[in-house]
Short mmCIF file of C-alpha atoms (C1' of nucleotides) in Angstrom, two decimals:
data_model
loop_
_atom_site.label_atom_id
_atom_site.label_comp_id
_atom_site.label_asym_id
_atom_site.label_seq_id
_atom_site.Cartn_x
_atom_site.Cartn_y
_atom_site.Cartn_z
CA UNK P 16 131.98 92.36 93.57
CA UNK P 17 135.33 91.86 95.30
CA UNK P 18 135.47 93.11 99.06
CA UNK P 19 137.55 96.03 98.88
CA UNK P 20 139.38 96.83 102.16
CA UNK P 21 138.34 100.47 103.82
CA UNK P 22 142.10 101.46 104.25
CA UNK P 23 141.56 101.63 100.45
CA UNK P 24 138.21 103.63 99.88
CA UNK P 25 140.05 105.82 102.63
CA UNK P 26 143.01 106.10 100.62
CA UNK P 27 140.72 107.01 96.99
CA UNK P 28 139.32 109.93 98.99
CA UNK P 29 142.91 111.35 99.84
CA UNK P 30 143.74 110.89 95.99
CA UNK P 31 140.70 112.50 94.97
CA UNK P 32 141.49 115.23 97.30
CA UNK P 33 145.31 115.68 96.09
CA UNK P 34 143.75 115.36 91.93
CA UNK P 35 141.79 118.07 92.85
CA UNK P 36 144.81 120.16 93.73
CA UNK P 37 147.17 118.89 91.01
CA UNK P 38 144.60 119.99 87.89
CA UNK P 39 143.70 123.46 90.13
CA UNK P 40 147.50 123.97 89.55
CA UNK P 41 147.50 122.99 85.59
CA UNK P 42 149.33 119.50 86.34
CA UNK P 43 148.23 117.51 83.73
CA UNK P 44 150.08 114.01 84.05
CA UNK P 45 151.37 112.35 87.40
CA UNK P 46 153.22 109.19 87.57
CA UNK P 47 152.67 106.58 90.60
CA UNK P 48 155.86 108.00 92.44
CA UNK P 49 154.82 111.54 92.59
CA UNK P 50 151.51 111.34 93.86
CA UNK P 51 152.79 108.49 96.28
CA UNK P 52 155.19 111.14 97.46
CA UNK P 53 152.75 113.36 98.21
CA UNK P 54 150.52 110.77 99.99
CA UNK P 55 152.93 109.40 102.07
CA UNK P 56 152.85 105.76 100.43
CA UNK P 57 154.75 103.71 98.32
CA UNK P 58 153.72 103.85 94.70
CA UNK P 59 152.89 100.47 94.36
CA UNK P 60 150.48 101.20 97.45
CA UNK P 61 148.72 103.51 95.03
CA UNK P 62 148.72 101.66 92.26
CA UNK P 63 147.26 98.22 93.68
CA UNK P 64 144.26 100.64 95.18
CA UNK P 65 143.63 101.62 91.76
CA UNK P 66 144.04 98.22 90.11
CA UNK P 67 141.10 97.17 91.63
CA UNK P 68 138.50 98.80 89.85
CA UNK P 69 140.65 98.92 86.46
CA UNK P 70 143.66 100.41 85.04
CA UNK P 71 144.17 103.96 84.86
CA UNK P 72 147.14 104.87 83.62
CA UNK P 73 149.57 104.79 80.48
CA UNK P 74 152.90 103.06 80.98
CA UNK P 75 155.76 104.84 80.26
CA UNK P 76 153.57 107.88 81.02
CA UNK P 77 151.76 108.08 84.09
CA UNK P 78 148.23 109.43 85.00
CA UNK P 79 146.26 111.63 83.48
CA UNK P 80 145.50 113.99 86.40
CA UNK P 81 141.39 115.40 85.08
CA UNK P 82 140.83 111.86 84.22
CA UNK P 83 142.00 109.99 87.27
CA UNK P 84 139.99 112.53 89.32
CA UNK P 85 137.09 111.47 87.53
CA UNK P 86 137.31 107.74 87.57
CA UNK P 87 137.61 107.78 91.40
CA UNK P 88 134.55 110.58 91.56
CA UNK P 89 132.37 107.57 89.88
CA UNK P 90 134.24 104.47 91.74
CA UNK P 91 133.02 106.57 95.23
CA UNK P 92 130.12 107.39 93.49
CA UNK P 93 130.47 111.29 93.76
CA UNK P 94 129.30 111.29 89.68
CA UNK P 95 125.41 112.63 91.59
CA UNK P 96 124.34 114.34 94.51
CA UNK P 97 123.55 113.12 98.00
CA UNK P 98 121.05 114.11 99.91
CA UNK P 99 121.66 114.35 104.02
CA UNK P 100 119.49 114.60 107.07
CA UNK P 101 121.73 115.79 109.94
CA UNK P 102 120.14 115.00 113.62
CA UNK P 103 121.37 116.94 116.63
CA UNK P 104 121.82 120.76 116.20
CA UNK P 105 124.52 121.46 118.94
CA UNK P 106 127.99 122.86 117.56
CA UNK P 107 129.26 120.04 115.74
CA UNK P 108 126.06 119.85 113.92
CA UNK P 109 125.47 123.30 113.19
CA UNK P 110 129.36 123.55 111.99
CA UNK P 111 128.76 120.48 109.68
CA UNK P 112 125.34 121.86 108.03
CA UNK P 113 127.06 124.29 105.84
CA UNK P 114 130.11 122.74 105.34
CA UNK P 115 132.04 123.73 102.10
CA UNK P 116 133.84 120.58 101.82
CA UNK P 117 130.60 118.55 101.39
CA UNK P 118 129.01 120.77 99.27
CA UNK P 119 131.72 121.11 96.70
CA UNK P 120 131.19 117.09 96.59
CA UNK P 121 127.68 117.56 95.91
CA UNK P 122 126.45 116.48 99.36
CA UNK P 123 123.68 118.24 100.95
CA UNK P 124 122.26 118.38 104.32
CA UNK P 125 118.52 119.28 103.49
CA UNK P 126 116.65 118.48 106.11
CA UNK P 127 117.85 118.83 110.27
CA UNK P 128 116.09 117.83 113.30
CA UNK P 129 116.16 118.39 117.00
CA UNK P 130 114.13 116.69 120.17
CA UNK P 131 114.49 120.37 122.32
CA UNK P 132 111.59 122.48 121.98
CA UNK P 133 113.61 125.27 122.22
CA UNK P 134 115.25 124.54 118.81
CA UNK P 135 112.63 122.97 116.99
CA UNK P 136 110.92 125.96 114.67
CA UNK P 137 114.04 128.37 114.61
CA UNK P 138 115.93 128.80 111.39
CA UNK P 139 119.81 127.56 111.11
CA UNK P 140 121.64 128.25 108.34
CA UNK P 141 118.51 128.49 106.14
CA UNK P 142 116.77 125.63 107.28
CA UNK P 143 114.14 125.03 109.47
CA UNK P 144 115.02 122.50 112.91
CA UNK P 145 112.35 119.64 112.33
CA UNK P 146 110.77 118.26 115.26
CA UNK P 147 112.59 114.54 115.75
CA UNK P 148 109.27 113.04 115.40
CA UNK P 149 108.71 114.14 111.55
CA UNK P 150 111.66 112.48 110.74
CA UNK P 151 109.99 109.32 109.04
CA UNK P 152 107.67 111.64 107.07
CA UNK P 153 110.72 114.45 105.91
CA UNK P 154 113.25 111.59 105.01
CA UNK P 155 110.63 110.11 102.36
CA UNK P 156 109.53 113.59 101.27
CA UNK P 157 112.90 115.01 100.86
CA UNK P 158 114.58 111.44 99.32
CA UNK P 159 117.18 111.03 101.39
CA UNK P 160 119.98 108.73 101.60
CA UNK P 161 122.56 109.59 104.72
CA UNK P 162 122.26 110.54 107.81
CA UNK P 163 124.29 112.38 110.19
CA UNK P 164 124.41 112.00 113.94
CA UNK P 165 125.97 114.61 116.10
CA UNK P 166 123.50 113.87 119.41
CA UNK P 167 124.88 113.07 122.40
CA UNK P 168 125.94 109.32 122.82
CA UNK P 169 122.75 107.88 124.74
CA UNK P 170 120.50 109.12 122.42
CA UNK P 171 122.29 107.83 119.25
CA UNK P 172 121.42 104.33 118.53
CA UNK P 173 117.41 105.23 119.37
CA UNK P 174 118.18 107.83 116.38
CA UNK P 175 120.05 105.15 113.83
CA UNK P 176 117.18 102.60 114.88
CA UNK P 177 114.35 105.68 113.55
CA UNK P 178 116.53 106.29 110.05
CA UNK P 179 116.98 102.59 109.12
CA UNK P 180 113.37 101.98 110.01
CA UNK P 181 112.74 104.93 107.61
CA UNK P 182 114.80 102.67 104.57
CA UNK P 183 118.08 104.64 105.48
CA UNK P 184 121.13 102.41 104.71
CA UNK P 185 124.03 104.97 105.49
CA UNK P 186 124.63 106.54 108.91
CA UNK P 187 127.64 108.96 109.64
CA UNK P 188 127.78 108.66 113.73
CA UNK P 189 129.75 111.13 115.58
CA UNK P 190 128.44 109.97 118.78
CA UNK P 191 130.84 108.94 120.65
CA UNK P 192 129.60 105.10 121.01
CA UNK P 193 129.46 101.67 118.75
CA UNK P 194 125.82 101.55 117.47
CA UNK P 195 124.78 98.56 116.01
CA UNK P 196 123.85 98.54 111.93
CA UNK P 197 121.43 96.31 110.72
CA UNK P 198 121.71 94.22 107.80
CA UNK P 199 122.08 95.97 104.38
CA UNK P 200 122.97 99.32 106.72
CA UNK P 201 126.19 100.86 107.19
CA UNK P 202 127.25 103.10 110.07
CA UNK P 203 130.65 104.81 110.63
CA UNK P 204 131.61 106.11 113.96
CA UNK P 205 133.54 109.13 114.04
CA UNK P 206 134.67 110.47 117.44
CA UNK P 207 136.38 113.87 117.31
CA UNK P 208 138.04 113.06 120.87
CA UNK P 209 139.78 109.42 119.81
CA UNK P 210 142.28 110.58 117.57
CA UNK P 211 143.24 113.05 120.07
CA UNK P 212 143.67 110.64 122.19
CA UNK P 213 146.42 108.98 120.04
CA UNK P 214 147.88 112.10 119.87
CA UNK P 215 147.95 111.94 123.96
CA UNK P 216 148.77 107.83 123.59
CA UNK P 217 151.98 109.50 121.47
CA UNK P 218 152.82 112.13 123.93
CA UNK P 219 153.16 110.20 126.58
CA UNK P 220 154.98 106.81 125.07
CA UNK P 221 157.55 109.13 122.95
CA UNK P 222 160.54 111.63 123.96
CA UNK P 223 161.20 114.77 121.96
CA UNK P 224 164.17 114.39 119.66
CA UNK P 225 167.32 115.44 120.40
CA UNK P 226 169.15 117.15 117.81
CA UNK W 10 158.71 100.00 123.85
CA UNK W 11 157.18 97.44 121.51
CA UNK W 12 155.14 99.25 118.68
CA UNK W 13 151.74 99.26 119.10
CA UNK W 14 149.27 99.76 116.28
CA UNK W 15 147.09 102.27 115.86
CA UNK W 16 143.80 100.17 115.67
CA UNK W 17 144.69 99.19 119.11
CA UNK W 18 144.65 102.24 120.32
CA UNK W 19 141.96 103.21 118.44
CA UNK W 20 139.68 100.45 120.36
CA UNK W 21 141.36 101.17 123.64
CA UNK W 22 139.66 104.69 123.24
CA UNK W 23 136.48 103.32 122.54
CA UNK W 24 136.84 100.47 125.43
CA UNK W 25 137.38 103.49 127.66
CA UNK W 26 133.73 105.22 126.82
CA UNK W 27 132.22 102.03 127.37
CA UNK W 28 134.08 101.36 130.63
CA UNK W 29 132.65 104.85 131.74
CA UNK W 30 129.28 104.07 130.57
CA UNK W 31 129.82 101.00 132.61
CA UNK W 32 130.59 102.45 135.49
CA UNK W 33 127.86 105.01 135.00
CA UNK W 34 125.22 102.29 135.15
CA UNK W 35 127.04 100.70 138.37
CA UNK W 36 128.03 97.59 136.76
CA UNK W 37 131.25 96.35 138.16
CA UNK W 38 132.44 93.51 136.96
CA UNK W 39 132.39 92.77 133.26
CA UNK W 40 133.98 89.51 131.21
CA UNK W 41 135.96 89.73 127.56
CA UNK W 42 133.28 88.18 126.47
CA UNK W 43 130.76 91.19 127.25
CA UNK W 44 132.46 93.98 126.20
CA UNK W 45 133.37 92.46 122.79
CA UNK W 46 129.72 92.08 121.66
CA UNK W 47 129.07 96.19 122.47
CA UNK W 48 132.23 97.01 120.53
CA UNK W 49 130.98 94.47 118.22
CA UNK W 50 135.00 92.73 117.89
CA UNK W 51 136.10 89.30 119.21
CA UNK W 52 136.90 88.89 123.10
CA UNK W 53 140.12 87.86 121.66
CA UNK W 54 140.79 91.55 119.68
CA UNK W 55 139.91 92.72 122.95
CA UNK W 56 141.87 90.81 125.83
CA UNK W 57 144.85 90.93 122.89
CA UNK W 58 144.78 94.51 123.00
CA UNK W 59 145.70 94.81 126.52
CA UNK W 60 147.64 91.93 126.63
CA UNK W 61 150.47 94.69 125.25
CA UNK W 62 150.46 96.79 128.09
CA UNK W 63 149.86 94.08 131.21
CA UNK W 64 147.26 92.07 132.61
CA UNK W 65 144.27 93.67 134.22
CA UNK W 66 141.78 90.66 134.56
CA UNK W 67 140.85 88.37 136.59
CA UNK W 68 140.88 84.50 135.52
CA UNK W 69 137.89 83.38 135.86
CA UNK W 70 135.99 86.72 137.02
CA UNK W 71 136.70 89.19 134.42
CA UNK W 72 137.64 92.88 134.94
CA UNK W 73 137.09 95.19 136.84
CA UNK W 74 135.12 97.95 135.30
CA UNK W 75 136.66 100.94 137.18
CA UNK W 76 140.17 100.10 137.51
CA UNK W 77 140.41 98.92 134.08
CA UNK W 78 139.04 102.44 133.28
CA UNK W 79 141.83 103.97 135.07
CA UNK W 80 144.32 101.59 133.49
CA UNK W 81 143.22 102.81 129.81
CA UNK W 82 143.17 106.36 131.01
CA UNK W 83 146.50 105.99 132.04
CA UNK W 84 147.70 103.91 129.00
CA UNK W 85 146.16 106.76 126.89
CA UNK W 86 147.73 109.69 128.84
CA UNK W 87 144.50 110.57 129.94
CA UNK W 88 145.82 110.56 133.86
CA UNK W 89 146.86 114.09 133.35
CA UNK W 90 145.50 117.66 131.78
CA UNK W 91 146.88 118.73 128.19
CA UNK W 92 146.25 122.05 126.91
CA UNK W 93 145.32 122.69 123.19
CA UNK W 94 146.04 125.40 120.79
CA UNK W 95 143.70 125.74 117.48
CA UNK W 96 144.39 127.51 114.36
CA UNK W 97 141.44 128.62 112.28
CA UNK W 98 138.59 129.87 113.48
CA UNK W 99 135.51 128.57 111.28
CA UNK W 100 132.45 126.91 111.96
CA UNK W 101 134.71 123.02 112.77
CA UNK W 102 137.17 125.51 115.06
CA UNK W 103 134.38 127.11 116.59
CA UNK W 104 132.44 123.93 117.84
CA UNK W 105 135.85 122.67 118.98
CA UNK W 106 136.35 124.81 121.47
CA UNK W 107 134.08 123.65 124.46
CA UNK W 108 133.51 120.38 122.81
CA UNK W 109 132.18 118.74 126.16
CA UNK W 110 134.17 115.24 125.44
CA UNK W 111 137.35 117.20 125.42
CA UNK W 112 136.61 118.96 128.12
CA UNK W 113 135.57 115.62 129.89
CA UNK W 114 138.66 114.10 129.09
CA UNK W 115 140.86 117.11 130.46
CA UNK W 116 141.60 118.34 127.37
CA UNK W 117 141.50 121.99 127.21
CA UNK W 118 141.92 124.67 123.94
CA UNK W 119 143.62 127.64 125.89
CA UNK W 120 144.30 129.93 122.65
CA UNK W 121 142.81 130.34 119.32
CA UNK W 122 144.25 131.76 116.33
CA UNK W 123 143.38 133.33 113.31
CA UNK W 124 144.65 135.60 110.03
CA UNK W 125 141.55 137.21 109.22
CA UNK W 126 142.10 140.93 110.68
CA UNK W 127 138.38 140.83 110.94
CA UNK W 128 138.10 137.73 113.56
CA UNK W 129 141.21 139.02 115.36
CA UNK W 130 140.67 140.66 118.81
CA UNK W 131 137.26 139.15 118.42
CA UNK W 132 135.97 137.20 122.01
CA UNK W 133 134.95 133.40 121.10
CA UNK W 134 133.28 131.34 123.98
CA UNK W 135 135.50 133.44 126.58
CA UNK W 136 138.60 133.26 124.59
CA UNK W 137 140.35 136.05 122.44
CA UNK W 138 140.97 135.23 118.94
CA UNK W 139 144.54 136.04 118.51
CA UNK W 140 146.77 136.96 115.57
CA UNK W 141 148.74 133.87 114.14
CA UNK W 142 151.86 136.03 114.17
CA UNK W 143 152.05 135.38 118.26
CA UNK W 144 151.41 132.02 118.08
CA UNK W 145 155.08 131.33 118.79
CA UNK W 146 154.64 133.25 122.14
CA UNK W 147 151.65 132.53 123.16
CA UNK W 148 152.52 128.49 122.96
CA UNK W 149 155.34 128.48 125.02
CA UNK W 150 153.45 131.03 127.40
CA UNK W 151 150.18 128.93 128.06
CA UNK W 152 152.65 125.88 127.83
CA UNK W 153 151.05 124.15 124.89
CA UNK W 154 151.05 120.26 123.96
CA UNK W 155 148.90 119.78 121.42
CA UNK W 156 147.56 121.75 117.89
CA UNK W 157 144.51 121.53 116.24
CA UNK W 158 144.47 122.72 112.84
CA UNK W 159 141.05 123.79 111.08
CA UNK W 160 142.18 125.86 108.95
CA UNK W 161 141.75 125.70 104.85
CA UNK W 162 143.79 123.12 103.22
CA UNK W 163 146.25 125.35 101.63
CA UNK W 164 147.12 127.50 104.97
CA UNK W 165 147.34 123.64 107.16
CA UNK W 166 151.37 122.58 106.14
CA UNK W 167 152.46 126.13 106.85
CA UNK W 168 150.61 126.48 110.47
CA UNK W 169 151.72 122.54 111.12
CA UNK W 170 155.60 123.97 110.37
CA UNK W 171 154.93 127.11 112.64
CA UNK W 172 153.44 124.52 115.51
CA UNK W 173 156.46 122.03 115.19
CA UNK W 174 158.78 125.02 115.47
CA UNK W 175 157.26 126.23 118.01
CA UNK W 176 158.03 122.52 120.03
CA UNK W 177 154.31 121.07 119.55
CA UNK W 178 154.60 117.88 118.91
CA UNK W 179 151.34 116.40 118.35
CA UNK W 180 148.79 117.78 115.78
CA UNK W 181 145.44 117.16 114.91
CA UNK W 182 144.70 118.40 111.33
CA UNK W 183 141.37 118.61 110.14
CA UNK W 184 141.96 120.18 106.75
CA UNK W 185 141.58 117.79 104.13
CA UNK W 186 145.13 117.15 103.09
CA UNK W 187 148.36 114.85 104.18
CA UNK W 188 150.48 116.77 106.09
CA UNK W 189 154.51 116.05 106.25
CA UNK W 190 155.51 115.84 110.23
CA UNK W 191 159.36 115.99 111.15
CA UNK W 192 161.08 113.77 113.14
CA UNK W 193 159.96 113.38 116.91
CA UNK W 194 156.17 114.42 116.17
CA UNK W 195 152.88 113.45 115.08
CA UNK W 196 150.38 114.60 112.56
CA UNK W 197 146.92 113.05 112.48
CA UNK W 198 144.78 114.19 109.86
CA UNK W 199 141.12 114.11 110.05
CA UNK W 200 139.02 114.69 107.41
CA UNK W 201 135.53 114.48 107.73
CA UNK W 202 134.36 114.45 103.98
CA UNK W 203 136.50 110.86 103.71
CA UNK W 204 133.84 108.97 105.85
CA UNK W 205 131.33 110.43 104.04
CA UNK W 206 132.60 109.39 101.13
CA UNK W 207 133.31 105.73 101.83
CA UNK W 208 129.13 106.15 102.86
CA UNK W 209 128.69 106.74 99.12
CA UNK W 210 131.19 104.42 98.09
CA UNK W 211 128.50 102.17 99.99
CA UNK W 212 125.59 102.75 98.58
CA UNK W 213 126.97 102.77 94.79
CA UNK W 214 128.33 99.44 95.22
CA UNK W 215 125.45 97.70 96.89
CA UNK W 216 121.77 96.76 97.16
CA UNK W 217 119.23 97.26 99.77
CA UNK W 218 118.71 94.59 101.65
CA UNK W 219 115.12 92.28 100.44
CA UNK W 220 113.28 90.51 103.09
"C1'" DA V 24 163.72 105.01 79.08
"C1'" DA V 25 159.97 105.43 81.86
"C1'" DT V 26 156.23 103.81 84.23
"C1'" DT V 27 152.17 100.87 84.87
"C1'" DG V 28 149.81 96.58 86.50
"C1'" DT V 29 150.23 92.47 89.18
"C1'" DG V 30 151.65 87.70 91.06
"C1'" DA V 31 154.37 86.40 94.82
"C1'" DA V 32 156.67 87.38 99.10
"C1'" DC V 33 156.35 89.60 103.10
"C1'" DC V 34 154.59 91.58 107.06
"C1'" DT V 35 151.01 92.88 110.32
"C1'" DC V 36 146.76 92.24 112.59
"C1'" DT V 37 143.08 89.14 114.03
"C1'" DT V 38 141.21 84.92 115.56
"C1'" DC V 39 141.69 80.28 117.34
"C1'" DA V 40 142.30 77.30 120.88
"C1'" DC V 41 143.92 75.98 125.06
"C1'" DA V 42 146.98 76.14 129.23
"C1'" DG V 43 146.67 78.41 133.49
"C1'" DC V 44 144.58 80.84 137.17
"C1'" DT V 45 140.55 81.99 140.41
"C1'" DA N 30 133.27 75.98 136.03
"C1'" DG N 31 134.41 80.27 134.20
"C1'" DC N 32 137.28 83.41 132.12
"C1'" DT N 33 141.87 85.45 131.14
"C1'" DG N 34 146.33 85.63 128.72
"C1'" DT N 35 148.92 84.10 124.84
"C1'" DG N 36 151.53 81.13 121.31
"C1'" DA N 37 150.35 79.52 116.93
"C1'" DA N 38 147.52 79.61 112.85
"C1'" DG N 39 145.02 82.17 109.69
"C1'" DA N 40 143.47 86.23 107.14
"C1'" DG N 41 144.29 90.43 105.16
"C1'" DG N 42 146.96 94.31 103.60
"C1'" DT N 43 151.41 96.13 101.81
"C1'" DT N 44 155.60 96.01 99.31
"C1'" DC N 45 158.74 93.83 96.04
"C1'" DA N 46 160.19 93.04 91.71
"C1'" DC N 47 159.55 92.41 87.08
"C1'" DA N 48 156.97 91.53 82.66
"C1'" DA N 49 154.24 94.40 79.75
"C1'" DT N 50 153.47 98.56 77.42
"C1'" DT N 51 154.11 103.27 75.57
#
DNA sequence: AATTGTGAACCTCTTCACAGCT
DNA sequence: AGCTGTGAAGAGGTTCACAATT
């Protein structure tokens, strides 16, 4: 299949999102513009990220909004449920277990594990923390397929190592720090403090405007 | 000033962990060449990068690992304290608030806000949660920079309009939806289903890897 | 008349490759 | 000899503009 760029999958998620909200509020068509509006893009922006994995839409007519959602549910393959071990229990983690946003998409943190002995064997959130050591054994048990790194940074590529060794071959990171994927694997960085630090880049290189 | 994109800054924030780590391990020299393989990118991406804001090399030696660090701080805006107000007070809001790597970085929440009667008054990790009415006040009192928005989608435009009124002109939104910024300021929006998504995307659209 | 889907043009970012400095 | 800094080439992503369709 055709290497599609990420700025795209990116941009599918922020549709599905916006579908999501359009057919909550009885909208039942959209056209390119509208949605492109509402995006921040141009509409032929949108409609090249949708061309391809098909064609969508009627001319003359636009999109049909419970349709569209759907076709980009199964193109990000959000059509089934995802199971999620989440490693580090410190705020970030514990915030991210229960998350509404990832349950409504039918992704589930079932399984989360700490190396502190003072963790391991108390109940968060309705689950019990896992000693880091069963990991192997709970992500075979509980068929998982992601996992979700909010230790601190040294510890974080020892962790990806122990969840690709255990056949996993998606890794959200939020450890501040590059870790290195192997082959077949795919691990996303997310740092909480780096797009604040855009926001500090654009503070200091801008002036306020003068009306 | 010449527009710089965002992926460079982007990497400059990551080249700036590294250089820390760097420096934490007392290494003190360290070539293009080096640094490029741990943030897995070309030497060229990297000495490019800077290349827009000066020259901080050596010929011959490479850089220096500590006054680079101070160079990216200072590119990044990092050389000086910001304070932070955020708007929702969840489980995301909640580990936000002494997220070490902001407070690291000198990047400090000084008020949190909220609507629910219930939360208001309410003492979070030392800090009263506060009614959103007095958020006006309470920015210009604590002198403000910088908004963080984890609040649920539909509240996030009308808080980003109350922030930009207010004179903030640099927001971090974390509720899953495009927000409209005026002129003169910045809205980032992070959401963290989208990575997860493009996981799935992932491992729909590809194999595991046979050896 | 309205709006999609898409080749071609355009623009932006990345990588190459090498002159220039240490 | 080793490594940076950078103009030029290359790759990739976005927008234009229009034929195709309803």
């Amino acid at each position: 299949m055709k290497k599609i760029s990420d700025s795209t999958i990116h941009r599918l998620s922020k549709y599905l999102h916006t579908l999501e909200t359009l057919e909550k509020n009885n909208i039942q068509t959209i056209s390119s513009e509208k949605i492109a509006k509402i995006e921040q893009i141009t509409s032929a922006n949108f409609r090249k990220d949708l061309s391809f994995f098909g064609s969508f839409g009627r001319r003359g007519l636009g999109y049909n909004v419970s349709s569209l959602k759907i076709q980009i549910q199964n193109i990000l393959g959000l059509n089934r449920s995802w199971n999620i071990a989440l490693i580090g229990i410190g705020n970030l983690g514990t915030a991210l277990i229960d998350y509404n946003e990832l349950k409504r998409r039918d992704l589930h943190v079932r399984c989360i594990f700490d190396k502190n002995p003072q963790k391991i064997g108390k109940k968060i959130k309705g689950l019990e923390v896992l000693d880091i050591k069963r990991l192997p054994e709970e992500i075979k048990k509980q068929i998982i397929q992601i996992g979700i790194i909010t230790t601190p940074a040294p510890a974080a590529q020892h962790i990806a190592d122990m969840l690709m060794d255990a056949g996993i071959r998606a890794i959200l990171n939020f450890a501040p720090k590059t870790l290195a994927a192997r082959e077949g694997a795919m691990i996303r960085t997310e740092d909480t403090t780096t797009p604040l630090q855009t926001l500090t880049y654009y503070l200091s290189h801008t002036k306020p405007a003068t009306k």
